[in-house]
Amino acid sequence: DGGITQSPKYLFRKEGQNVTLSCEQNLNHDAMYWYRQDPGQGLRLIYYSQIVNDFQKGDIAEGYSVSREKKESFPLTVTSAQKNPTAFYLCASSIGTAPSTDTQYFGPGTRLTVL
Amino acid sequence: DQQVKQNSPSLSVQEGRISILNCDYTNSMFDYFLWYKKYPAEGPTFLISISSIKDKNEDGRFTVFLNKSAKHLSLHIVPSQPGDSAVYFCAASAYYQGGSEKLVFGKGTKLTVNP
């Protein structure tokens, strides 16, 4: 049963703490993405990775870090430098990075609340 | 600057009627457009897409129309069903640094189909 899993679904953290969000896919996709959604807003790209051991900053990368040591995993760390981390975080993957041919498939998301 | 705009935050229609969701864009370099559907607390799922060389694409009850001169696209759902109630995101494909493409999302329109 192929798909993308994100854990946990809900996450609470104290201000000033780093937190890592998990994203795993078994679709054998090369490309993976992290987006952030805020209420009444569209999805904004945080980081993306076209291939293992490579990743690039998206539009709002400040305060976040990622790694891509395995094809199937793309964890996102929300650091204490992120000024407003409370949001819904979505991970996605696709075969390649051309939206015209490579549909992005999304995970169920993680809602992070920083207290 | 918001390159993809969905100016109606919400839309309510009766079951069986047509739903029309609108999307405007500002970047004439966008060459591929997509619609995603999102239920609460879930990740978006791909619905339908259109290339800039076409003006219409149809898939069952869903049709997307593209008017390049007006930089406008619309999603028509006929007939609307209660299960179509969701947030619909319009997205456009743009080239990013390094030559890869990325999706630029609108803020979404919440569709409610009343029985």
PDB file of N, CA, C and O in Angstrom, chain B residues 4-45:
ATOM      1  N   VAL B   4      -0.700  33.931  -7.515  1.00  0.00           N
ATOM      2  CA  VAL B   4      -1.897  33.143  -7.817  1.00  0.00           C
ATOM      3  C   VAL B   4      -2.966  33.565  -6.816  1.00  0.00           C
ATOM      4  O   VAL B   4      -2.763  33.451  -5.604  1.00  0.00           O
ATOM      5  N   LYS B   5      -4.083  34.059  -7.347  1.00  0.00           N
ATOM      6  CA  LYS B   5      -5.104  34.628  -6.470  1.00  0.00           C
ATOM      7  C   LYS B   5      -6.422  33.897  -6.608  1.00  0.00           C
ATOM      8  O   LYS B   5      -6.932  33.694  -7.716  1.00  0.00           O
ATOM      9  N   GLN B   6      -6.974  33.519  -5.483  1.00  0.00           N
ATOM     10  CA  GLN B   6      -8.334  32.998  -5.448  1.00  0.00           C
ATOM     11  C   GLN B   6      -9.101  33.975  -4.576  1.00  0.00           C
ATOM     12  O   GLN B   6      -8.965  33.967  -3.355  1.00  0.00           O
ATOM     13  N   ASN B   7      -9.849  34.836  -5.210  1.00  0.00           N
ATOM     14  CA  ASN B   7     -10.441  35.974  -4.510  1.00  0.00           C
ATOM     15  C   ASN B   7     -11.681  35.636  -3.708  1.00  0.00           C
ATOM     16  O   ASN B   7     -12.112  36.446  -2.880  1.00  0.00           O
ATOM     17  N   SER B   8     -12.252  34.459  -3.943  1.00  0.00           N
ATOM     18  CA  SER B   8     -13.422  34.064  -3.158  1.00  0.00           C
ATOM     19  C   SER B   8     -12.997  33.061  -2.107  1.00  0.00           C
ATOM     20  O   SER B   8     -12.669  31.922  -2.433  1.00  0.00           O
ATOM     21  N   PRO B   9     -13.008  33.434  -0.838  1.00  0.00           N
ATOM     22  CA  PRO B   9     -12.603  32.483   0.197  1.00  0.00           C
ATOM     23  C   PRO B   9     -13.592  31.344   0.370  1.00  0.00           C
ATOM     24  O   PRO B   9     -13.215  30.257   0.822  1.00  0.00           O
ATOM     25  N   SER B  10     -14.859  31.581  -0.014  1.00  0.00           N
ATOM     26  CA  SER B  10     -15.837  30.518   0.165  1.00  0.00           C
ATOM     27  C   SER B  10     -16.909  30.603  -0.915  1.00  0.00           C
ATOM     28  O   SER B  10     -17.140  31.655  -1.524  1.00  0.00           O
ATOM     29  N   LEU B  11     -17.562  29.451  -1.137  1.00  0.00           N
ATOM     30  CA  LEU B  11     -18.628  29.343  -2.128  1.00  0.00           C
ATOM     31  C   LEU B  11     -19.605  28.291  -1.634  1.00  0.00           C
ATOM     32  O   LEU B  11     -19.197  27.218  -1.179  1.00  0.00           O
ATOM     33  N   SER B  12     -20.884  28.595  -1.751  1.00  0.00           N
ATOM     34  CA  SER B  12     -21.905  27.650  -1.324  1.00  0.00           C
ATOM     35  C   SER B  12     -22.872  27.412  -2.478  1.00  0.00           C
ATOM     36  O   SER B  12     -23.371  28.366  -3.084  1.00  0.00           O
ATOM     37  N   VAL B  13     -23.122  26.125  -2.794  1.00  0.00           N
ATOM     38  CA  VAL B  13     -24.035  25.788  -3.886  1.00  0.00           C
ATOM     39  C   VAL B  13     -24.946  24.645  -3.467  1.00  0.00           C
ATOM     40  O   VAL B  13     -24.651  23.919  -2.504  1.00  0.00           O
ATOM     41  N   GLN B  14     -26.037  24.490  -4.194  1.00  0.00           N
ATOM     42  CA  GLN B  14     -26.964  23.400  -3.940  1.00  0.00           C
ATOM     43  C   GLN B  14     -26.515  22.141  -4.687  1.00  0.00           C
ATOM     44  O   GLN B  14     -25.970  22.215  -5.803  1.00  0.00           O
ATOM     45  N   GLU B  15     -26.773  21.029  -4.075  1.00  0.00           N
ATOM     46  CA  GLU B  15     -26.475  19.740  -4.716  1.00  0.00           C
ATOM     47  C   GLU B  15     -27.138  19.687  -6.091  1.00  0.00           C
ATOM     48  O   GLU B  15     -28.292  20.087  -6.257  1.00  0.00           O
ATOM     49  N   GLY B  16     -26.386  19.194  -7.073  1.00  0.00           N
ATOM     50  CA  GLY B  16     -26.919  19.070  -8.424  1.00  0.00           C
ATOM     51  C   GLY B  16     -26.644  20.268  -9.303  1.00  0.00           C
ATOM     52  O   GLY B  16     -26.728  20.165 -10.535  1.00  0.00           O
ATOM     53  N   ARG B  17     -26.338  21.417  -8.681  1.00  0.00           N
ATOM     54  CA  ARG B  17     -26.044  22.619  -9.467  1.00  0.00           C
ATOM     55  C   ARG B  17     -24.577  22.656  -9.847  1.00  0.00           C
ATOM     56  O   ARG B  17     -23.783  21.832  -9.414  1.00  0.00           O
ATOM     57  N   ILE B  18     -24.216  23.683 -10.623  1.00  0.00           N
ATOM     58  CA  ILE B  18     -22.824  23.843 -11.028  1.00  0.00           C
ATOM     59  C   ILE B  18     -22.058  24.655  -9.984  1.00  0.00           C
ATOM     60  O   ILE B  18     -22.573  25.618  -9.422  1.00  0.00           O
ATOM     61  N   SER B  19     -20.843  24.228  -9.699  1.00  0.00           N
ATOM     62  CA  SER B  19     -19.919  25.010  -8.868  1.00  0.00           C
ATOM     63  C   SER B  19     -18.849  25.578  -9.798  1.00  0.00           C
ATOM     64  O   SER B  19     -18.289  24.839 -10.623  1.00  0.00           O
ATOM     65  N   ILE B  20     -18.575  26.860  -9.657  1.00  0.00           N
ATOM     66  CA  ILE B  20     -17.527  27.506 -10.455  1.00  0.00           C
ATOM     67  C   ILE B  20     -16.544  28.167  -9.508  1.00  0.00           C
ATOM     68  O   ILE B  20     -16.888  29.088  -8.773  1.00  0.00           O
ATOM     69  N   LEU B  21     -15.315  27.667  -9.529  1.00  0.00           N
ATOM     70  CA  LEU B  21     -14.263  28.235  -8.691  1.00  0.00           C
ATOM     71  C   LEU B  21     -13.269  28.964  -9.589  1.00  0.00           C
ATOM     72  O   LEU B  21     -12.844  28.433 -10.601  1.00  0.00           O
ATOM     73  N   ASN B  22     -12.930  30.169  -9.196  1.00  0.00           N
ATOM     74  CA  ASN B  22     -12.102  31.017 -10.041  1.00  0.00           C
ATOM     75  C   ASN B  22     -10.694  31.220  -9.492  1.00  0.00           C
ATOM     76  O   ASN B  22     -10.470  31.161  -8.282  1.00  0.00           O
ATOM     77  N   CYS B  23      -9.790  31.493 -10.419  1.00  0.00           N
ATOM     78  CA  CYS B  23      -8.384  31.680 -10.051  1.00  0.00           C
ATOM     79  C   CYS B  23      -7.763  32.657 -11.052  1.00  0.00           C
ATOM     80  O   CYS B  23      -7.969  32.521 -12.266  1.00  0.00           O
ATOM     81  N   ASP B  24      -7.046  33.636 -10.564  1.00  0.00           N
ATOM     82  CA  ASP B  24      -6.341  34.591 -11.419  1.00  0.00           C
ATOM     83  C   ASP B  24      -4.849  34.521 -11.127  1.00  0.00           C
ATOM     84  O   ASP B  24      -4.448  34.242  -9.994  1.00  0.00           O
ATOM     85  N   TYR B  25      -4.047  34.777 -12.125  1.00  0.00           N
ATOM     86  CA  TYR B  25      -2.601  34.759 -11.914  1.00  0.00           C
ATOM     87  C   TYR B  25      -1.976  35.977 -12.565  1.00  0.00           C
ATOM     88  O   TYR B  25      -2.549  36.611 -13.447  1.00  0.00           O
ATOM     89  N   THR B  26      -0.787  36.305 -12.100  1.00  0.00           N
ATOM     90  CA  THR B  26      -0.140  37.527 -12.597  1.00  0.00           C
ATOM     91  C   THR B  26       1.093  37.235 -13.445  1.00  0.00           C
ATOM     92  O   THR B  26       1.504  38.072 -14.241  1.00  0.00           O
ATOM     93  N   ASN B  27       1.671  36.065 -13.285  1.00  0.00           N
ATOM     94  CA  ASN B  27       2.920  35.750 -13.959  1.00  0.00           C
ATOM     95  C   ASN B  27       2.651  35.088 -15.310  1.00  0.00           C
ATOM     96  O   ASN B  27       2.170  33.959 -15.377  1.00  0.00           O
ATOM     97  N   SER B  28       2.966  35.777 -16.375  1.00  0.00           N
ATOM     98  CA  SER B  28       2.690  35.253 -17.716  1.00  0.00           C
ATOM     99  C   SER B  28       3.616  34.091 -18.078  1.00  0.00           C
ATOM    100  O   SER B  28       3.421  33.442 -19.105  1.00  0.00           O
ATOM    101  N   MET B  29       4.616  33.814 -17.248  1.00  0.00           N
ATOM    102  CA  MET B  29       5.529  32.697 -17.507  1.00  0.00           C
ATOM    103  C   MET B  29       4.976  31.369 -16.998  1.00  0.00           C
ATOM    104  O   MET B  29       5.525  30.312 -17.284  1.00  0.00           O
ATOM    105  N   PHE B  30       3.904  31.413 -16.229  1.00  0.00           N
ATOM    106  CA  PHE B  30       3.301  30.156 -15.782  1.00  0.00           C
ATOM    107  C   PHE B  30       2.842  29.372 -17.005  1.00  0.00           C
ATOM    108  O   PHE B  30       2.176  29.926 -17.886  1.00  0.00           O
ATOM    109  N   ASP B  31       3.169  28.078 -17.055  1.00  0.00           N
ATOM    110  CA  ASP B  31       2.795  27.313 -18.235  1.00  0.00           C
ATOM    111  C   ASP B  31       1.997  26.061 -17.917  1.00  0.00           C
ATOM    112  O   ASP B  31       1.658  25.292 -18.830  1.00  0.00           O
ATOM    113  N   TYR B  32       1.683  25.858 -16.655  1.00  0.00           N
ATOM    114  CA  TYR B  32       0.915  24.671 -16.297  1.00  0.00           C
ATOM    115  C   TYR B  32       0.147  24.991 -15.032  1.00  0.00           C
ATOM    116  O   TYR B  32       0.700  25.609 -14.117  1.00  0.00           O
ATOM    117  N   PHE B  33      -1.105  24.577 -15.009  1.00  0.00           N
ATOM    118  CA  PHE B  33      -1.981  24.936 -13.892  1.00  0.00           C
ATOM    119  C   PHE B  33      -2.663  23.684 -13.350  1.00  0.00           C
ATOM    120  O   PHE B  33      -3.022  22.779 -14.112  1.00  0.00           O
ATOM    121  N   LEU B  34      -2.835  23.662 -12.036  1.00  0.00           N
ATOM    122  CA  LEU B  34      -3.410  22.488 -11.394  1.00  0.00           C
ATOM    123  C   LEU B  34      -4.451  22.917 -10.373  1.00  0.00           C
ATOM    124  O   LEU B  34      -4.390  24.015  -9.820  1.00  0.00           O
ATOM    125  N   TRP B  35      -5.375  22.015 -10.122  1.00  0.00           N
ATOM    126  CA  TRP B  35      -6.317  22.181  -9.012  1.00  0.00           C
ATOM    127  C   TRP B  35      -6.127  21.019  -8.052  1.00  0.00           C
ATOM    128  O   TRP B  35      -6.059  19.864  -8.458  1.00  0.00           O
ATOM    129  N   TYR B  36      -6.047  21.370  -6.769  1.00  0.00           N
ATOM    130  CA  TYR B  36      -5.963  20.390  -5.700  1.00  0.00           C
ATOM    131  C   TYR B  36      -7.179  20.557  -4.805  1.00  0.00           C
ATOM    132  O   TYR B  36      -7.680  21.657  -4.599  1.00  0.00           O
ATOM    133  N   LYS B  37      -7.610  19.436  -4.244  1.00  0.00           N
ATOM    134  CA  LYS B  37      -8.759  19.419  -3.335  1.00  0.00           C
ATOM    135  C   LYS B  37      -8.246  18.990  -1.974  1.00  0.00           C
ATOM    136  O   LYS B  37      -7.426  18.075  -1.873  1.00  0.00           O
ATOM    137  N   LYS B  38      -8.730  19.650  -0.927  1.00  0.00           N
ATOM    138  CA  LYS B  38      -8.240  19.336   0.410  1.00  0.00           C
ATOM    139  C   LYS B  38      -9.387  19.251   1.400  1.00  0.00           C
ATOM    140  O   LYS B  38     -10.154  20.202   1.569  1.00  0.00           O
ATOM    141  N   TYR B  39      -9.452  18.099   2.092  1.00  0.00           N
ATOM    142  CA  TYR B  39     -10.389  17.954   3.204  1.00  0.00           C
ATOM    143  C   TYR B  39      -9.685  18.370   4.489  1.00  0.00           C
ATOM    144  O   TYR B  39      -8.463  18.332   4.577  1.00  0.00           O
ATOM    145  N   PRO B  40     -10.445  18.773   5.512  1.00  0.00           N
ATOM    146  CA  PRO B  40      -9.842  19.194   6.783  1.00  0.00           C
ATOM    147  C   PRO B  40      -8.912  18.133   7.355  1.00  0.00           C
ATOM    148  O   PRO B  40      -9.219  16.944   7.324  1.00  0.00           O
ATOM    149  N   ALA B  41      -7.780  18.579   7.874  1.00  0.00           N
ATOM    150  CA  ALA B  41      -6.794  17.720   8.543  1.00  0.00           C
ATOM    151  C   ALA B  41      -6.229  16.636   7.626  1.00  0.00           C
ATOM    152  O   ALA B  41      -5.743  15.611   8.106  1.00  0.00           O
ATOM    153  N   GLU B  42      -6.327  16.848   6.317  1.00  0.00           N
ATOM    154  CA  GLU B  42      -5.720  15.914   5.370  1.00  0.00           C
ATOM    155  C   GLU B  42      -4.833  16.690   4.400  1.00  0.00           C
ATOM    156  O   GLU B  42      -4.931  17.909   4.274  1.00  0.00           O
ATOM    157  N   GLY B  43      -3.979  15.968   3.697  1.00  0.00           N
ATOM    158  CA  GLY B  43      -3.183  16.609   2.668  1.00  0.00           C
ATOM    159  C   GLY B  43      -4.001  16.817   1.397  1.00  0.00           C
ATOM    160  O   GLY B  43      -4.982  16.122   1.158  1.00  0.00           O
ATOM    161  N   PRO B  44      -3.615  17.794   0.571  1.00  0.00           N
ATOM    162  CA  PRO B  44      -4.313  18.012  -0.688  1.00  0.00           C
ATOM    163  C   PRO B  44      -4.165  16.818  -1.633  1.00  0.00           C
ATOM    164  O   PRO B  44      -3.150  16.116  -1.585  1.00  0.00           O
ATOM    165  N   THR B  45      -5.152  16.606  -2.463  1.00  0.00           N
ATOM    166  CA  THR B  45      -5.066  15.581  -3.492  1.00  0.00           C
ATOM    167  C   THR B  45      -5.250  16.235  -4.855  1.00  0.00           C
ATOM    168  O   THR B  45      -6.085  17.136  -5.016  1.00  0.00           O
TER     169      THR B  45
END
